[in-house]
Short mmCIF file of C-alpha atoms and ligand atoms in Angstrom, two decimals:
data_model
loop_
_atom_site.label_atom_id
_atom_site.label_comp_id
_atom_site.label_asym_id
_atom_site.label_seq_id
_atom_site.Cartn_x
_atom_site.Cartn_y
_atom_site.Cartn_z
CA UNK A 1 -6.09 -86.75 52.60
CA UNK A 2 -6.97 -89.20 55.34
CA UNK A 3 -7.43 -92.57 53.66
CA UNK A 4 -9.23 -95.45 55.34
CA UNK A 5 -9.50 -98.96 53.92
CA UNK A 6 -13.00 -100.41 54.22
CA UNK A 7 -13.01 -104.19 53.77
CA UNK A 8 -16.59 -105.41 53.91
CA UNK A 9 -18.29 -107.82 51.53
CA UNK A 10 -21.88 -106.75 52.26
CA UNK A 11 -22.52 -103.86 49.87
CA UNK A 12 -25.19 -102.24 52.04
CA UNK A 13 -23.01 -102.11 55.14
CA UNK A 14 -20.00 -101.01 53.11
CA UNK A 15 -21.81 -98.06 51.55
CA UNK A 16 -23.15 -97.05 54.97
CA UNK A 17 -19.62 -97.06 56.38
CA UNK A 18 -18.19 -95.27 53.33
CA UNK A 19 -20.82 -92.53 53.43
CA UNK A 20 -20.25 -91.85 57.10
CA UNK A 21 -16.47 -91.82 56.80
CA UNK A 22 -16.77 -89.25 54.02
CA UNK A 23 -18.94 -87.10 56.22
CA UNK A 24 -16.22 -87.34 58.84
CA UNK A 25 -13.65 -85.96 56.41
CA UNK A 26 -12.05 -89.24 55.38
CA UNK A 27 -11.39 -90.77 51.98
CA UNK A 28 -12.59 -94.38 52.11
CA UNK A 29 -10.89 -96.96 49.88
CA UNK A 30 -13.23 -99.91 49.30
CA UNK A 31 -12.62 -103.64 49.12
CA UNK A 32 -15.11 -106.52 49.08
CA UNK A 33 -12.66 -109.41 49.45
CA UNK A 34 -9.34 -110.05 51.17
CA UNK A 35 -7.62 -110.16 47.78
CA UNK A 36 -9.03 -106.75 46.86
CA UNK A 37 -7.90 -105.38 50.20
CA UNK A 38 -4.28 -106.36 49.50
CA UNK A 39 -4.47 -104.77 46.04
CA UNK A 40 -5.86 -101.54 47.50
CA UNK A 41 -3.22 -101.42 50.23
CA UNK A 42 -0.55 -101.70 47.54
CA UNK A 43 -2.22 -99.03 45.42
CA UNK A 44 -2.65 -96.65 48.39
CA UNK A 45 0.42 -96.88 50.63
CA UNK A 46 -0.82 -93.78 52.49
CA UNK A 47 -3.79 -95.62 54.02
CA UNK A 48 -3.41 -95.10 57.78
CA UNK A 49 -6.43 -96.96 59.14
CA UNK A 50 -8.15 -100.17 57.98
CA UNK A 51 -11.64 -101.36 58.88
CA UNK A 52 -11.84 -105.14 58.47
CA UNK A 53 -14.97 -107.25 58.42
CA UNK A 54 -14.43 -110.75 59.80
CA UNK A 55 -16.62 -113.02 57.65
CA UNK A 56 -15.39 -112.68 54.06
CA UNK A 57 -15.91 -114.77 50.91
CA UNK A 58 -12.25 -115.62 50.25
CA UNK A 59 -10.63 -115.42 53.66
CA UNK A 60 -11.39 -114.02 57.10
CA UNK A 61 -10.65 -110.65 58.64
CA UNK A 62 -8.24 -112.11 61.19
CA UNK A 63 -6.01 -113.45 58.43
CA UNK A 64 -6.10 -110.09 56.63
CA UNK A 65 -5.33 -108.38 59.93
CA UNK A 66 -2.30 -110.59 60.53
CA UNK A 67 -0.94 -109.90 57.04
CA UNK A 68 -1.53 -106.14 57.14
CA UNK A 69 -0.02 -105.91 60.60
CA UNK A 70 3.06 -107.88 59.49
CA UNK A 71 3.49 -105.53 56.53
CA UNK A 72 2.93 -102.32 58.49
CA UNK A 73 3.27 -102.14 62.29
CA UNK A 74 1.95 -98.56 62.33
CA UNK A 75 -1.31 -99.21 60.49
CA UNK A 76 -4.41 -98.61 62.62
CA UNK A 77 -6.73 -101.64 62.40
CA UNK A 78 -10.36 -101.82 63.50
CA UNK A 79 -12.20 -105.14 63.24
CA UNK A 80 -15.87 -105.05 62.30
CA UNK A 81 -17.48 -107.91 64.15
CA UNK A 82 -20.95 -109.27 63.38
CA UNK A 83 -21.09 -111.12 66.66
CA UNK A 84 -20.67 -109.65 70.06
CA UNK A 85 -18.90 -112.76 71.27
CA UNK A 86 -15.93 -112.15 73.50
CA UNK A 87 -13.92 -114.65 71.47
CA UNK A 88 -14.00 -112.45 68.36
CA UNK A 89 -12.72 -109.46 70.26
CA UNK A 90 -9.92 -111.41 71.87
CA UNK A 91 -8.93 -113.09 68.61
CA UNK A 92 -9.01 -109.76 66.79
CA UNK A 93 -6.82 -108.05 69.32
CA UNK A 94 -4.46 -111.05 69.43
CA UNK A 95 -3.97 -110.90 65.67
CA UNK A 96 -2.90 -107.29 65.91
CA UNK A 97 -6.08 -105.21 65.71
CA UNK A 98 -6.19 -101.95 67.66
CA UNK A 99 -9.91 -101.76 68.15
CA UNK A 100 -13.21 -103.33 67.12
CA UNK A 101 -16.81 -102.31 66.52
CA UNK A 102 -19.76 -104.65 66.72
CA UNK A 103 -22.55 -104.58 64.14
CA UNK A 104 -24.91 -102.84 64.26
CA UNK A 105 -22.93 -99.71 65.11
CA UNK A 106 -23.88 -96.05 64.88
CA UNK A 107 -22.19 -93.62 62.48
CA UNK A 108 -21.07 -91.52 65.43
CA UNK A 109 -19.46 -94.51 67.11
CA UNK A 110 -17.67 -95.54 63.94
CA UNK A 111 -16.29 -92.06 63.20
CA UNK A 112 -15.20 -91.63 66.79
CA UNK A 113 -13.24 -94.91 66.66
CA UNK A 114 -11.57 -93.96 63.38
CA UNK A 115 -10.74 -90.47 64.68
CA UNK A 116 -9.18 -91.92 67.80
CA UNK A 117 -7.08 -94.35 65.83
CA UNK A 118 -5.97 -91.69 63.40
CA UNK A 119 -4.69 -89.60 66.25
CA UNK A 120 -2.90 -92.54 67.81
CA UNK A 121 -1.31 -93.66 64.54
CA UNK A 122 0.02 -90.16 63.97
CA UNK A 123 -2.47 -89.31 61.26
CA UNK A 124 -3.13 -86.22 63.29
CA UNK A 125 -0.59 -85.31 65.90
CA UNK A 126 -1.60 -84.59 69.50
CA UNK A 127 -0.38 -81.01 69.20
CA UNK A 128 -3.01 -80.33 66.57
CA UNK A 129 -5.98 -81.45 68.63
CA UNK A 130 -7.04 -77.81 68.98
CA UNK A 131 -7.02 -75.14 66.33
CA UNK A 132 -7.44 -71.62 67.60
CA UNK A 133 -8.00 -68.48 65.62
CA UNK A 134 -9.43 -65.23 66.96
CA UNK A 135 -12.57 -66.06 68.93
CA UNK A 136 -12.71 -69.60 67.52
CA UNK A 137 -11.53 -72.82 69.06
CA UNK A 138 -11.89 -76.00 67.04
CA UNK A 139 -11.39 -79.20 69.00
CA UNK A 140 -10.50 -82.02 66.61
CA UNK A 141 -10.78 -84.64 69.35
CA UNK A 142 -14.41 -83.88 70.17
CA UNK A 143 -15.13 -82.38 66.74
CA UNK A 144 -16.59 -79.27 68.33
CA UNK A 145 -16.37 -75.56 67.63
CA UNK A 146 -16.53 -72.74 70.15
CA UNK A 147 -16.76 -69.03 69.53
CA UNK A 148 -15.86 -66.88 72.53
CA UNK A 149 -16.23 -69.99 74.68
CA UNK A 150 -19.71 -70.79 73.44
CA UNK A 151 -20.43 -73.98 71.58
CA UNK A 152 -21.65 -73.63 67.99
CA UNK A 153 -23.61 -76.66 66.82
CA UNK A 154 -22.27 -77.93 63.50
CA UNK A 155 -23.24 -80.80 61.25
CA UNK A 156 -20.46 -83.27 60.40
CA UNK A 157 -20.10 -81.66 56.99
CA UNK A 158 -19.91 -78.15 58.44
CA UNK A 159 -17.34 -79.33 60.93
CA UNK A 160 -15.25 -80.89 58.17
CA UNK A 161 -15.31 -77.64 56.18
CA UNK A 162 -14.36 -75.62 59.27
CA UNK A 163 -11.49 -78.01 59.92
CA UNK A 164 -10.21 -77.61 56.37
CA UNK A 165 -10.40 -73.81 56.56
CA UNK A 166 -8.89 -73.38 60.03
CA UNK A 167 -6.16 -75.90 59.25
CA UNK A 168 -4.81 -73.65 56.47
CA UNK A 169 -5.49 -70.04 57.46
CA UNK A 170 -5.14 -67.60 54.58
CA UNK A 171 -4.90 -70.35 52.00
CA UNK A 172 -7.43 -70.24 49.16
CA UNK A 173 -9.28 -73.56 48.93
CA UNK A 174 -11.03 -74.31 45.67
CA UNK A 175 -14.64 -75.41 45.77
CA UNK A 176 -13.57 -78.62 44.01
CA UNK A 177 -11.01 -79.33 46.72
CA UNK A 178 -13.56 -78.76 49.47
CA UNK A 179 -16.09 -80.95 47.67
CA UNK A 180 -13.77 -83.90 47.13
CA UNK A 181 -12.32 -83.72 50.64
CA UNK A 182 -15.62 -83.41 52.48
CA UNK A 183 -18.02 -85.35 50.25
CA UNK A 184 -15.82 -87.59 48.15
CA UNK A 185 -14.72 -87.61 44.55
CA UNK A 186 -17.92 -88.90 42.93
CA UNK A 187 -19.73 -85.69 43.94
CA UNK A 188 -17.51 -83.78 41.54
CA UNK A 189 -19.64 -81.31 39.63
CA UNK A 190 -22.16 -80.54 42.35
CA UNK A 191 -20.28 -77.47 43.49
CA UNK A 192 -23.43 -75.71 44.69
CA UNK A 193 -23.54 -78.01 47.69
CA UNK A 194 -20.30 -76.38 48.87
CA UNK A 195 -21.78 -72.89 48.56
CA UNK A 196 -24.94 -73.90 50.39
CA UNK A 197 -22.93 -75.29 53.30
CA UNK A 198 -20.66 -72.23 53.39
CA UNK A 199 -23.74 -70.01 53.53
CA UNK A 200 -25.10 -72.02 56.46
CA UNK A 201 -21.74 -71.96 58.21
CA UNK A 202 -21.48 -68.20 57.84
CA UNK A 203 -24.88 -67.75 59.47
CA UNK A 204 -23.63 -69.84 62.38
CA UNK A 205 -20.15 -68.41 62.85
CA UNK A 206 -19.87 -64.92 61.38
CA UNK A 207 -20.67 -61.73 63.32
CA UNK A 208 -22.54 -60.56 60.22
CA UNK A 209 -23.22 -63.30 57.67
CA UNK A 210 -23.84 -60.71 54.93
CA UNK A 211 -20.34 -59.30 55.41
CA UNK A 212 -18.23 -62.33 56.28
CA UNK A 213 -14.79 -61.68 57.76
CA UNK A 214 -13.81 -65.22 58.74
CA UNK A 215 -14.89 -67.37 55.79
CA UNK A 216 -14.05 -65.09 52.90
CA UNK A 217 -14.81 -65.62 49.23
CA UNK A 218 -12.05 -66.01 46.67
CA UNK A 219 -13.92 -64.88 43.57
CA UNK A 220 -14.20 -67.43 40.80
CA UNK A 221 -12.27 -69.98 42.87
CA UNK A 222 -13.47 -70.83 46.34
CA UNK A 223 -13.03 -69.80 49.95
CA UNK A 224 -10.41 -69.15 52.55
CA UNK A 225 -10.08 -68.61 56.26
CA UNK A 226 -9.52 -64.92 57.01
CA UNK A 227 -8.14 -62.35 54.61
CA1 CA B 1 -19.10 -110.21 55.93
#
């Protein structure tokens, strides 16, 4: 699971970030203060990327950045800046941040930055930037899918499911596992949403959606890639 710390004290912005990270296949770990961020980092040592807001109630993002960087040189750190002032960017990078985004930012921009950092921090190795199987080529850098060289347009959720499937060919994935990986743990129970997305994906990728040969059903359990 690809965990990302989200330190942001404004609840509205935090939930926006969290929702979009989930759509991108990440598991966001939330914190509203610097103190909470340290607790979460301790509780989740497998966090590979941290998003840090700068203006916080108990400290500032630069201080958190310095401390996290000192504790873990390999952690990917993205500063979330409210101002577009050059000073913030310079200060952020000087304190050890890898990247920064300026509010307001788009979901696409945010996910792209996190993806890039994940690759660089070894969350996803360079060798795995393309997954190929039969006529399919999944590019995890651009988050695109091609079948016989032709682009298939996928939603972020569909892409995330395809990535899960193609990453473990032949392995049965439970609907619960797909749900919690792609949507997040609090969606537990709404398993139909998985089936609906699989149905849509099959229409897009299968030769015959009524007789799927790529995304196959594991009765009473879930789905797998191939037979
Ligand atoms: Ca703030």
